[in-house]
Short mmCIF file of C-alpha atoms and ligand atoms in Angstrom, two decimals:
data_model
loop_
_atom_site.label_atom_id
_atom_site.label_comp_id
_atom_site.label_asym_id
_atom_site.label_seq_id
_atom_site.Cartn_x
_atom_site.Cartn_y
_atom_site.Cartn_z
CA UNK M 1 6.13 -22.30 10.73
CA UNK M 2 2.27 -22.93 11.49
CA UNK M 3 0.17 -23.89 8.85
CA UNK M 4 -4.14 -23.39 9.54
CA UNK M 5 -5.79 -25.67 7.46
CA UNK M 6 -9.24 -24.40 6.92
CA UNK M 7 -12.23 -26.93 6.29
CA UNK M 8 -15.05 -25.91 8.44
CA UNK M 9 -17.96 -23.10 8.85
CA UNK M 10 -15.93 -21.11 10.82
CA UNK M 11 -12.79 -20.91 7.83
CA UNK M 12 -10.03 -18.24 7.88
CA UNK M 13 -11.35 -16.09 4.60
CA UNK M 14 -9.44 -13.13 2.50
CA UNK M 15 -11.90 -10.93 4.35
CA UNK M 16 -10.36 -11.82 7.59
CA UNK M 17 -6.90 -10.60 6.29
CA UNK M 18 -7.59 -7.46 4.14
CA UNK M 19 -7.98 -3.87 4.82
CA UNK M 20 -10.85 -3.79 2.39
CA UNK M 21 -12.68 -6.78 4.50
CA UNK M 22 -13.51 -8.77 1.83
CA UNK M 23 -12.79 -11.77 -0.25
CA UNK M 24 -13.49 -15.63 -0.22
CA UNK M 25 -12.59 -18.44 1.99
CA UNK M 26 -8.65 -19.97 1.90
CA UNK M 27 -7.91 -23.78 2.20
CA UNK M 28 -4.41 -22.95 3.26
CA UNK M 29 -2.51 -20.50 5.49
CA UNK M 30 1.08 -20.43 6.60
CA UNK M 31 3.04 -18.00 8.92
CA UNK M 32 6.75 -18.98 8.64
CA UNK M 33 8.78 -18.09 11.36
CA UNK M 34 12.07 -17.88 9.44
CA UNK M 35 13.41 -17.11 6.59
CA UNK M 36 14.18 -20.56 5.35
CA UNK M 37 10.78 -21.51 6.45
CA UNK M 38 9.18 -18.81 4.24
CA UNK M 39 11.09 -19.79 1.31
CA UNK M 40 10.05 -23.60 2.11
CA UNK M 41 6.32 -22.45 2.09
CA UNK M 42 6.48 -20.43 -1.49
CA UNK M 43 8.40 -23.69 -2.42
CA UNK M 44 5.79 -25.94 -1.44
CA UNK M 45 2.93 -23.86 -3.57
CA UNK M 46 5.38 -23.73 -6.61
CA UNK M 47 6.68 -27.41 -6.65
CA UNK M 48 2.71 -28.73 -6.57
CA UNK M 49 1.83 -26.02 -9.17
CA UNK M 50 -0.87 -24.67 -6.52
CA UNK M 51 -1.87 -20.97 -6.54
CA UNK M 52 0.43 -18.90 -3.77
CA UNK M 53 -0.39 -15.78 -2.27
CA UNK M 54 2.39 -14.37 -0.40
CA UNK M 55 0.40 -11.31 1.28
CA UNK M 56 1.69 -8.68 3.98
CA UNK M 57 -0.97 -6.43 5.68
CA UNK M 58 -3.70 -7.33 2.93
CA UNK M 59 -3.64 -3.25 2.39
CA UNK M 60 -3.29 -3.68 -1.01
CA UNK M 61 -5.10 -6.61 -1.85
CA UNK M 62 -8.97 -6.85 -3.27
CA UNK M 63 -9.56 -10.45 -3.60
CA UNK M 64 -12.75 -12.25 -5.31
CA UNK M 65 -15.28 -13.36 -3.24
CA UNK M 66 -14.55 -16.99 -4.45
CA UNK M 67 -12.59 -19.54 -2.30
CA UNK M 68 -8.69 -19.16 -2.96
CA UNK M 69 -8.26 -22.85 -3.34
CA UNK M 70 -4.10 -22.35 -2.66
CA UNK M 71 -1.92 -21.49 0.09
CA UNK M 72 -1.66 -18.39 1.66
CA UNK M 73 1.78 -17.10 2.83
CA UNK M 74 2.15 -14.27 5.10
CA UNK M 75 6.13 -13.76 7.26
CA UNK M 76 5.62 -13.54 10.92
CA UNK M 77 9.10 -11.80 11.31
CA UNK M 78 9.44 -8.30 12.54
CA UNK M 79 13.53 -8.12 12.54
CA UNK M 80 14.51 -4.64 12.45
CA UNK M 81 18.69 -4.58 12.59
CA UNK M 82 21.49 -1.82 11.67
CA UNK M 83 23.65 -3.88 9.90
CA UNK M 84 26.61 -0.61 10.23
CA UNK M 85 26.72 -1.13 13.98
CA UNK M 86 29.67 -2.97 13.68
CA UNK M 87 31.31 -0.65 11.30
CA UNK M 88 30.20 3.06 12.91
CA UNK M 89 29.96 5.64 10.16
CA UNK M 90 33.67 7.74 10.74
CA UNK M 91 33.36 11.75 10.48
CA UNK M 92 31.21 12.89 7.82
CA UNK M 93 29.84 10.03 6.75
CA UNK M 94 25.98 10.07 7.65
CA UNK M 95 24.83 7.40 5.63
CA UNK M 96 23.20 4.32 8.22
CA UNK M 97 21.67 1.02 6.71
CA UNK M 98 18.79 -0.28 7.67
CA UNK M 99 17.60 -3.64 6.97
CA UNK M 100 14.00 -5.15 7.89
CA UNK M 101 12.32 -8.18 7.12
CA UNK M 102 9.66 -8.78 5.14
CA UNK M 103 6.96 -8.73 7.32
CA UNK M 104 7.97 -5.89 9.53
CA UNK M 105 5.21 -3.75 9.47
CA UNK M 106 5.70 -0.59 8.00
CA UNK M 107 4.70 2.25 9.87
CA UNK M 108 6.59 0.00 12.49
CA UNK M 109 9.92 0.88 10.71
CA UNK M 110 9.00 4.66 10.00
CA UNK M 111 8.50 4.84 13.60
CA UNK M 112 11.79 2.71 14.76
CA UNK M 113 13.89 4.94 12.11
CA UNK M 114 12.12 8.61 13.22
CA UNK M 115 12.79 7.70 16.90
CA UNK M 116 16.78 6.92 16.56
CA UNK M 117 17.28 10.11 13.97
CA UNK M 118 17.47 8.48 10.72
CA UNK M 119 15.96 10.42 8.39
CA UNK M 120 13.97 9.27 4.77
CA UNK M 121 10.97 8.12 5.34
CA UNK M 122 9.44 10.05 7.92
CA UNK M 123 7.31 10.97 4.90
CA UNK M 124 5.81 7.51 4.67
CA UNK M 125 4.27 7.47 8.14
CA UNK M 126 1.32 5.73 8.43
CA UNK M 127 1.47 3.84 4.89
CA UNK M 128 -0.28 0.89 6.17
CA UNK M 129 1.43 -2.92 5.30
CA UNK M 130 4.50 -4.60 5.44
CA UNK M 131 8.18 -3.73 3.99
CA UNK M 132 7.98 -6.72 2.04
CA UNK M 133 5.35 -5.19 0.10
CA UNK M 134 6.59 -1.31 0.26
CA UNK M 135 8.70 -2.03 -2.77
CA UNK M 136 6.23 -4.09 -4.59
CA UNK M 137 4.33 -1.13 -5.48
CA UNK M 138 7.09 1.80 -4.61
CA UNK M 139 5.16 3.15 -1.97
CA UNK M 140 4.76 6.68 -1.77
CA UNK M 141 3.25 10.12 -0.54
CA UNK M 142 3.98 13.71 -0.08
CA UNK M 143 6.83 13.85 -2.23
CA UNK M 144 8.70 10.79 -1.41
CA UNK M 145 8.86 6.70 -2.57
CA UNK M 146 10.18 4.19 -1.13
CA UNK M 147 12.49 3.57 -3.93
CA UNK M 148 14.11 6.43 -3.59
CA UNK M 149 16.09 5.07 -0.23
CA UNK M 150 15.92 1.68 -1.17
CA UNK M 151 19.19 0.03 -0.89
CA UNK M 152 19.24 -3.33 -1.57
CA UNK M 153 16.36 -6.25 -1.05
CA UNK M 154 16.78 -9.82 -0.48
CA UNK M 155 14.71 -12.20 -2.62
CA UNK M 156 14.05 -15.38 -3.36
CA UNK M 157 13.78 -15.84 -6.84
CA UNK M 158 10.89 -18.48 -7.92
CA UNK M 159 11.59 -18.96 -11.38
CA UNK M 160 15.43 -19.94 -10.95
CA UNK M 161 14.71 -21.44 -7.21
CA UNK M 162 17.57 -19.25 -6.20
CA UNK M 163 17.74 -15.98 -3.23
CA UNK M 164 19.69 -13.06 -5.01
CA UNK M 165 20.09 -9.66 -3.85
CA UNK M 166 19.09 -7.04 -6.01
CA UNK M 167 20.40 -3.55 -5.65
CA UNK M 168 18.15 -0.39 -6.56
CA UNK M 169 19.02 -0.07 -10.05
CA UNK M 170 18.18 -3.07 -11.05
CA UNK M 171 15.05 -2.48 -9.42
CA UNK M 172 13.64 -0.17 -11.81
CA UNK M 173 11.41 1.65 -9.95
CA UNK M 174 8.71 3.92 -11.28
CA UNK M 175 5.32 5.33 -10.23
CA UNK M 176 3.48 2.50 -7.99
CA UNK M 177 5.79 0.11 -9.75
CA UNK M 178 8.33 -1.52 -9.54
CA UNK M 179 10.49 -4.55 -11.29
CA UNK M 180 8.54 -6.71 -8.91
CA UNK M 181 4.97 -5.40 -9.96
CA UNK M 182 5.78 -5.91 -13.62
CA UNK M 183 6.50 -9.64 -13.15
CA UNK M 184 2.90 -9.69 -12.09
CA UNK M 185 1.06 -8.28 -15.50
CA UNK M 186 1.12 -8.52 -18.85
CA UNK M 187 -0.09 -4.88 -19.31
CA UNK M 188 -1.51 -2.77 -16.57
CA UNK M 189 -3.98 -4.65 -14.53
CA UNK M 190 -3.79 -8.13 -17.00
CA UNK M 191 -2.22 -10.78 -14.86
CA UNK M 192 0.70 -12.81 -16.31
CA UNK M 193 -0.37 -16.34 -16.15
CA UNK M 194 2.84 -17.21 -14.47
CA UNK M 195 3.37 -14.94 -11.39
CA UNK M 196 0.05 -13.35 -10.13
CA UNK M 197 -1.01 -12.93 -7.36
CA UNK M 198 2.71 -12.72 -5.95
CA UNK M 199 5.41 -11.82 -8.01
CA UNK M 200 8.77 -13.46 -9.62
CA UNK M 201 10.34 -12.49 -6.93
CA UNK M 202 9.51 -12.81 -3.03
CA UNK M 203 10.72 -10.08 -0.92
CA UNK M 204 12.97 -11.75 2.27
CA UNK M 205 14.31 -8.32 3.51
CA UNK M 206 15.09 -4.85 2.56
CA UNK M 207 17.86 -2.69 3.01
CA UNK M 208 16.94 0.86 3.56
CA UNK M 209 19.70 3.87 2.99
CA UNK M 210 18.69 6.41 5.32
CA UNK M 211 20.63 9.68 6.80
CA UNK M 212 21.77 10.27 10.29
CA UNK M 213 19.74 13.22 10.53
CA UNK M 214 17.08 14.79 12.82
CA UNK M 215 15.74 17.15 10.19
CA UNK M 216 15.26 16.82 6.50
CA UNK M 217 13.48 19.09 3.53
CA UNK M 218 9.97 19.09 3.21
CA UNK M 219 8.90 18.45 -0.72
CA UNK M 220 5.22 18.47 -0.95
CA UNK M 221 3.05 21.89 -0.59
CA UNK M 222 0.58 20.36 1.23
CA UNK M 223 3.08 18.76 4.04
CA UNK M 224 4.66 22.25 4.23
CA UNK M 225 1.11 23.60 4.62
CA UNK M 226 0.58 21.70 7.65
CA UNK M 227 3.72 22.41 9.23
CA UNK M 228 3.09 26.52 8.61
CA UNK M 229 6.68 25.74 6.24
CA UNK M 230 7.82 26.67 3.14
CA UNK M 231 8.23 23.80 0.09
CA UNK M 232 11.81 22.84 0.71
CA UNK M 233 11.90 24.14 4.29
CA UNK M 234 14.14 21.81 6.51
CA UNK M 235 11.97 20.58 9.69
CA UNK M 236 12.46 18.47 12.33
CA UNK M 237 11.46 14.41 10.91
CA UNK M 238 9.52 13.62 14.50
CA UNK M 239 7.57 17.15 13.47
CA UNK M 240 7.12 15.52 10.02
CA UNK M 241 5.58 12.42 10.74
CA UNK M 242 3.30 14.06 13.38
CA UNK M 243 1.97 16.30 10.34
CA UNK M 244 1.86 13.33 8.15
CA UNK M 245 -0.48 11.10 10.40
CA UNK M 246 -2.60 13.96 11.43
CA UNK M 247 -3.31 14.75 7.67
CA UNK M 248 -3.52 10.88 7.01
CA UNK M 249 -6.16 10.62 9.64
CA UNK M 250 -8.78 13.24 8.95
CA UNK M 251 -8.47 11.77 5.69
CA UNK M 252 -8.94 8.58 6.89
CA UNK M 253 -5.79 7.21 4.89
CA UNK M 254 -4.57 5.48 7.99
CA UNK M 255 -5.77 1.90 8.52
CA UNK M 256 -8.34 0.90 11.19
CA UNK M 257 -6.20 -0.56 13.92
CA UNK M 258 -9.53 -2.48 15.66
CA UNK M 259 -8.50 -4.99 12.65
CA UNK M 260 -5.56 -6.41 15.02
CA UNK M 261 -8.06 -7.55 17.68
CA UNK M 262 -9.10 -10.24 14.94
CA UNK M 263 -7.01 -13.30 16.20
CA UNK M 264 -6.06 -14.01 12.58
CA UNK M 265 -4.15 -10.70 12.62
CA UNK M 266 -2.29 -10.83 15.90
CA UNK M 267 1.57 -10.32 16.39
CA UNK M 268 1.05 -8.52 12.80
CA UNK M 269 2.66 -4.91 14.57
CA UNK M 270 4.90 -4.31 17.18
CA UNK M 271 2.48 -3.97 20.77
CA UNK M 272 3.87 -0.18 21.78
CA UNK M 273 3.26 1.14 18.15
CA UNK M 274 -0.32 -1.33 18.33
CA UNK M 275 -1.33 0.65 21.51
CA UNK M 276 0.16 4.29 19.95
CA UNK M 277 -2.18 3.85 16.96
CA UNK M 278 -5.10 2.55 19.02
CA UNK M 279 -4.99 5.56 20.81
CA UNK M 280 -4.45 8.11 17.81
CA UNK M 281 -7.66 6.67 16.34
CA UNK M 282 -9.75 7.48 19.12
CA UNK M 283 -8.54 10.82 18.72
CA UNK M 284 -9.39 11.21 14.93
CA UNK M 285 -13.00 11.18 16.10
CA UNK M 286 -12.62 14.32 17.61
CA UNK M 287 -10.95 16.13 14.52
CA UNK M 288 -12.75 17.28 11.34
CA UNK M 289 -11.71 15.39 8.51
CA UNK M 290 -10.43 17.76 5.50
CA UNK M 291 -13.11 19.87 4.08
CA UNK M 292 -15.93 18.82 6.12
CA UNK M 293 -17.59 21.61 7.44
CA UNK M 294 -19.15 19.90 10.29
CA UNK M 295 -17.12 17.92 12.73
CA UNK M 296 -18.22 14.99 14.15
CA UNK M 297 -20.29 15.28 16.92
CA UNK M 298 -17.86 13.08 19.55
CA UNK M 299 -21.82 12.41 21.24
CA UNK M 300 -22.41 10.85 18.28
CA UNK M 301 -21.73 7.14 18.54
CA UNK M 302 -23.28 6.48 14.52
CA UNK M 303 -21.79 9.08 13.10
CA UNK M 304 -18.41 8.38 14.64
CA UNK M 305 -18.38 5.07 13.32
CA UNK M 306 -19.61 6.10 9.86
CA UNK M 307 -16.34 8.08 9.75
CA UNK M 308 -14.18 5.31 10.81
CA UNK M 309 -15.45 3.21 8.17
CA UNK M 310 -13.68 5.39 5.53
CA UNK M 311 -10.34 3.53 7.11
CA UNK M 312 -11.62 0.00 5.36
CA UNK M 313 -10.24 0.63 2.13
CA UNK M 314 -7.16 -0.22 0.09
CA UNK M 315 -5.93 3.64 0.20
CA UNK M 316 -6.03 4.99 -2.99
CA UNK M 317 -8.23 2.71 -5.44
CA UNK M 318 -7.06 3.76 -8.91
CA UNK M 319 -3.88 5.60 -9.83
CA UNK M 320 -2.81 8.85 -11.38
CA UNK M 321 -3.27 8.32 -15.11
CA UNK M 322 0.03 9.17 -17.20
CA UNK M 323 -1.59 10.81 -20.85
CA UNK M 324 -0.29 11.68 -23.87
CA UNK M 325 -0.73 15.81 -24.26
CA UNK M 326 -3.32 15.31 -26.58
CA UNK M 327 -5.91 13.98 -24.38
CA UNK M 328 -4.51 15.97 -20.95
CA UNK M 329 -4.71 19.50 -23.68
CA UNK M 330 -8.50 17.98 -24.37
CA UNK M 331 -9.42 18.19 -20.72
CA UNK M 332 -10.91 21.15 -18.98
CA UNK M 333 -8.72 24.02 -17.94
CA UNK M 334 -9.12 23.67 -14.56
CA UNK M 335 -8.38 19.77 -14.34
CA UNK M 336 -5.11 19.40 -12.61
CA UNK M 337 -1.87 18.05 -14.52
CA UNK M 338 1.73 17.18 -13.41
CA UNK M 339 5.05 16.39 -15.01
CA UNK M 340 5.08 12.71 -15.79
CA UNK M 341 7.20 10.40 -13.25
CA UNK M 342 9.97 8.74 -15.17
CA UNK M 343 9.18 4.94 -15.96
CA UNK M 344 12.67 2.87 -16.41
CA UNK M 345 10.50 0.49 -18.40
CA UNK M 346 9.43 2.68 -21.07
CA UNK M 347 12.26 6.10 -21.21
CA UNK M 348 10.15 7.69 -23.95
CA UNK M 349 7.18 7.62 -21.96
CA UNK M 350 8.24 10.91 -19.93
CA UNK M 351 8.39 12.97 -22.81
CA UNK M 352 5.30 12.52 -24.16
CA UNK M 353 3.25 12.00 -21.19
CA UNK M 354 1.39 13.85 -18.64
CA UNK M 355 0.04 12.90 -15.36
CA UNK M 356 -3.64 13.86 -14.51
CA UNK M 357 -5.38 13.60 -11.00
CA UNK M 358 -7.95 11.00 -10.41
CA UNK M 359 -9.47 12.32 -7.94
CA UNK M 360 -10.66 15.11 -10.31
CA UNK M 361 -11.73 13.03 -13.23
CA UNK M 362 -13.68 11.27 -10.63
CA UNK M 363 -15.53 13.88 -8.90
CA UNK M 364 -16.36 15.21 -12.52
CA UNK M 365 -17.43 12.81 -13.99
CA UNK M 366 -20.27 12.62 -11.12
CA UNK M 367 -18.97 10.70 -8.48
CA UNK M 368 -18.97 12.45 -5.33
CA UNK M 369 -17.38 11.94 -2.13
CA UNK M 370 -19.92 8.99 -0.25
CA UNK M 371 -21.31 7.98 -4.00
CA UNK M 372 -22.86 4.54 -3.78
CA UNK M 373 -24.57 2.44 -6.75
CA UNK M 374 -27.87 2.33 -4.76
CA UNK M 375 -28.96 4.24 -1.50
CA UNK M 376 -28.15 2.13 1.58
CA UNK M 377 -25.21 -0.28 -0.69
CA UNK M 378 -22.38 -1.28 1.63
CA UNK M 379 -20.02 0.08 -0.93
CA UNK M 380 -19.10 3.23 -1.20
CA UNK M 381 -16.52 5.93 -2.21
CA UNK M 382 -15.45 7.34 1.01
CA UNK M 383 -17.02 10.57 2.41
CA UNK M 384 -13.98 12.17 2.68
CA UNK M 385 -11.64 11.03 0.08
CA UNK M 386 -12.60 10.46 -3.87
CA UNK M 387 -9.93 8.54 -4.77
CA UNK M 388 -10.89 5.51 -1.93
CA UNK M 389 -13.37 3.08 -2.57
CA UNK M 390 -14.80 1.92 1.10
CA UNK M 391 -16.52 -1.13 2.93
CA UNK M 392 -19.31 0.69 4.52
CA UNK M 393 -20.20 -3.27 6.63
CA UNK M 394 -21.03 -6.53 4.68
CA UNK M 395 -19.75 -5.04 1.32
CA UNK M 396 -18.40 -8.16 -0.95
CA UNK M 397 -15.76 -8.16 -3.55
CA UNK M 398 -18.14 -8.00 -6.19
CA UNK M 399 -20.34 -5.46 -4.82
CA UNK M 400 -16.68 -3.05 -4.95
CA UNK M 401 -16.13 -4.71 -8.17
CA UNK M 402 -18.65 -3.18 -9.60
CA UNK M 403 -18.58 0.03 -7.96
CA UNK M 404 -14.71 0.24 -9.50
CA UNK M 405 -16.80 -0.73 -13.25
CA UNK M 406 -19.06 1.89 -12.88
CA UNK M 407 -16.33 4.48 -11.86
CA UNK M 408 -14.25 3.38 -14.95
CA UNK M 409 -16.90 3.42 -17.52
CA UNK M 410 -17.96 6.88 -16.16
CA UNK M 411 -14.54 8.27 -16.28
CA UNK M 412 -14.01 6.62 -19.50
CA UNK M 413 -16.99 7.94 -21.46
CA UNK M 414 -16.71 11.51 -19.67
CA UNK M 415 -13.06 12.12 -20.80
CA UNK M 416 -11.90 9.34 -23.03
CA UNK M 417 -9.21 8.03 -19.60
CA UNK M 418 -8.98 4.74 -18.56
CA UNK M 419 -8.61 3.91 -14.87
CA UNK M 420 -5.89 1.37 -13.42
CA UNK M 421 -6.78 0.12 -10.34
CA UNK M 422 -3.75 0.53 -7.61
CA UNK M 423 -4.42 -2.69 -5.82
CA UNK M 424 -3.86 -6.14 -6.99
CA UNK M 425 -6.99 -7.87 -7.81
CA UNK M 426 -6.96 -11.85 -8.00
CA UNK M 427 -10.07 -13.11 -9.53
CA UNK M 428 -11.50 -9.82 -10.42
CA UNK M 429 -10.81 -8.37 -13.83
CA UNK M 430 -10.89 -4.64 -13.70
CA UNK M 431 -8.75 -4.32 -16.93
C1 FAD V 1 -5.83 3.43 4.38
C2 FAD V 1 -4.79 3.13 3.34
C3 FAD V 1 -3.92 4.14 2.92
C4 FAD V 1 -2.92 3.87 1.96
N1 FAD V 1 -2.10 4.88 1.58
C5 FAD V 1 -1.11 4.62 0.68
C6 FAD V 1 -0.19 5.65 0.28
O1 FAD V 1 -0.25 6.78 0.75
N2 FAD V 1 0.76 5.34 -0.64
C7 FAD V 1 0.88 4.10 -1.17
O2 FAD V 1 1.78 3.88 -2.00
N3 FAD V 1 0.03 3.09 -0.81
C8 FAD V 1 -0.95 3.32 0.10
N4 FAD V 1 -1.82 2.33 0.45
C9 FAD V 1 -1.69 1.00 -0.15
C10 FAD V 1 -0.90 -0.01 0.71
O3 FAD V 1 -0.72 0.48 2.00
C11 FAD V 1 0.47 -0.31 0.11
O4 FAD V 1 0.35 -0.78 -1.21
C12 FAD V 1 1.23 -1.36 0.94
O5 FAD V 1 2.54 -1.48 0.46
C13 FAD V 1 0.55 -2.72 0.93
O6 FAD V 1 1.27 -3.54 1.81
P1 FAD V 1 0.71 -4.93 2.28
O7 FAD V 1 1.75 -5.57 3.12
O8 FAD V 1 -0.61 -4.75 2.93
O9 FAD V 1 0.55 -5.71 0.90
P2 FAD V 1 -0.58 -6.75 0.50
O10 FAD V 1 -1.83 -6.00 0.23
O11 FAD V 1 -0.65 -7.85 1.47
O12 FAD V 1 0.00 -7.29 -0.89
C14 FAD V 1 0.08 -6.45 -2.02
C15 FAD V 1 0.96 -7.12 -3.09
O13 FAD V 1 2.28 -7.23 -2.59
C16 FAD V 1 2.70 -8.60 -2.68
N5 FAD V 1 3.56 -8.92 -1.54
C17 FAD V 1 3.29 -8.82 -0.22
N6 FAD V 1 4.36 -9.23 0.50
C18 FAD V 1 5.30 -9.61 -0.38
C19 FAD V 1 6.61 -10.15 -0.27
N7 FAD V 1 7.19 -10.40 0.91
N8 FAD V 1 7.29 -10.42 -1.41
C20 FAD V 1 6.74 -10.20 -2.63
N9 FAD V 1 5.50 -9.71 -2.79
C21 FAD V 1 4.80 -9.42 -1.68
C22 FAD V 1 1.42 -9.42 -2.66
O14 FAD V 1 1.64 -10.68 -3.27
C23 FAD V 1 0.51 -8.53 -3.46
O15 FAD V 1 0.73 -8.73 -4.83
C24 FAD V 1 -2.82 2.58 1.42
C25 FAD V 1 -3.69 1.56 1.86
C26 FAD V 1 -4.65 1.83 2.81
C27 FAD V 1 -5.55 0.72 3.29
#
């Protein structure tokens, strides 16, 4: 286990760790090597009543600009096993477990899982974070969550100071949520008092149930679009991830992989994927991101790197608001609506409830791809994606702070809809 202490000019900050690039200095960081030692370093936090954040690839994390005056936890461990090896699956059986440790990066285990035929998540490719974290929020895109093959996950249990294993349905997944996120908040986006930043429960490992399979169906239109299939068509999962990451990049919904040269990130992902993603992003600046009518110019170094900084986000900033019919029958014809997800903590909620796009109330409600506060501010909504809210260079948490406040209030007195933000915010209320 290492523990940085950080006292001098030169300090370790949030910024250093997040996606986003931003947030204030930490007094104490630990990278536990095991997974007694990462249970030791939540335990250390707790016992002294200190503030812990337990954080994976920072991909979902917006922290304030103020000095976290806690300790910092983030697992080191990149264990990938098949816990079935020593049991093969007999004749028809095609189910394969697959267990990973907390801070396995993700796209790491899409990769591992694609590569040996086990199909599930191939969907998921290019999420970026850890496992640990995938089930915090239920990951998901194009059609498929996380929870959906989750198994089992390993925790360790910080208000009875016990691990326990806790099996999908007791996991109660829902959309971005999960049983962990709700130990978090009071209501969406109000801490609890108790658990927040990290949850109740600290993620040790996950169990995956995946399917000895090369192929599996594709469920979103826009997936099948890209691979010239039908909804539903069955396609090969290597030809499914390609599609994925290609979309994800001209969207810029991968995350900038130049992070890992900062020393504070290294051994975060596995060196051959490292190098495979290094390369990929040189190759997004030659493709046209989604919609833009101009490509580009690979001559042109500025532009280039204006593109790239669309990657310095936390993905999608706010989610899909669930509405009751009245207020989704009030909106414009055209704005888009969906079938509400189920949410296992409120049944009814389904019925009544229907889920609207963000990205459209955004856009009208006047907040265009690239929209800034002032001309030249270093945050931004990204030029090729509404829904992401972007470091242009230099931005701080507050200066996205109130970027998110202005997009809220705008939304809010446009069509009566509050925004929840999707990432976790310590320090910053954007209730
Ligand atoms: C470019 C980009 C694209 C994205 N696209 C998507 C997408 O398509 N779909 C999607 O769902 N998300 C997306 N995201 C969001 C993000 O990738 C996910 O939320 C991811 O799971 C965050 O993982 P992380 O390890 O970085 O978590 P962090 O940001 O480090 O932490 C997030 C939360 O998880 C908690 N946590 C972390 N590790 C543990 C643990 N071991 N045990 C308990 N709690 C833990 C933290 O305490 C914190 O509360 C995107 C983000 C970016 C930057």
């Amino acid at each position: 286990m290492s523990v940085a202490l950080s006292h001098d000019s030169k300090a370790l900050t949030f910024a250093d760790l997040t996606t986003m690039g931003v947030g204030g200095r930490i007094e104490a960081f630990i990278r536990p090597t095991s997974r007694v030692g990462l249970i030791e370093a939540v335990e250390e936090a707790d016992s002294k009543r200190l503030p812990l954040a337990v954080i994976g690839g920072g991909a979902n994390l917006m922290p304030t600009d103020v000095d976290f005056s806690g300790i910092v936890v983030r697992d080191t461990r990149q264990d990938i096993s098949l816990p079935d090896e020593a049991t093969p699956v007999s004749s028809g059986a095609d189910r394969v477990h697959v267990n990973a440790t907390a801070g396995t990066n993700w796209d790491d285990l899409v990769s591992f899982c694609v590569r040996i035929g086990l199909s599930g998540i191939e969907a998921l490719s290019g999420i970026p974070g850890t496992v640990g974290a995938s089930v915090v929020q239920n990951i998901g895109a194009y059609g498929c969550e996380v929870g959906q093959v989750v198994d089992t996950i390993e925790v360790w249990d910080r208000q009875l100071k016990v691990t326990d294993y806790l099996r999908a349905d007791r996991l109660d997944f829902g959309y971005r949520t999960s049983l962990l996120k709700r130990t978090m908040y009071r209501s969406p986006a109000v801490p609890d008092g108790t658990f927040f930043p990290t949850p109740r429960y600290v993620v040790l490992s996950v169990t995956l149930a995946l399917v000895h399979r090369r192929s599996a169906p594709v469920v979103s239109d826009q997936l099948a679009g890209a691979l010239g299939a039908q909804p539903g068509a069955v396609m090969d999962i290597d030809a499914i991830r390609r599609a994925v990451l290609s979309i994800r990049a001209a969207k810029c919904m991968l995350e900038d992989p130049r992070r890992y040269a900062n020393p504070w990130m290294a051994g975060c992902r596995r060196a051959s994927e490292l190098s495979e993603a290094l390369d990929d992003a040189s190759d997004l600046m030659a493709t046209p991101p989604e919609d833009q009518v101009e490509p580009a110019d690979p001559a042109d170094h500025t532009a280039r790197e204006d593109l790239l900084l669309n990657r310095h986000s936390c993905g999608s900033f706010f989610t899909n608001p669930l509405v009751d019919r009245q207020t989704a029958a009030a909106l414009p014809d055209e704005a888009p609506r969906f079938p509400a997800p189920r949410d296992p903590s409120d049944p009814q909620a389904g019925e009544g409830r229907v889920k609207v796009s963000a990205a459209w109330l955004i856009d009208h409600a006047g907040f265009h791809k690239g929209y800034r506060l002032a001309a030249g501010a270093p945050a931004s909504l990204s030029t090729v994606h509404t829904l992401a809210l972007t470091n242009r260079g230099g931005a701080t948490a507050s200066d996205l702070a109130a970027l998110a406040r202005t997009i809220q209030s705008g939304v809010e007195s446009t069509f009566g809809i509050h925004l929840v933000p999707e990432p976790v915010t310590p320090g910053i209320d954007l209730s």
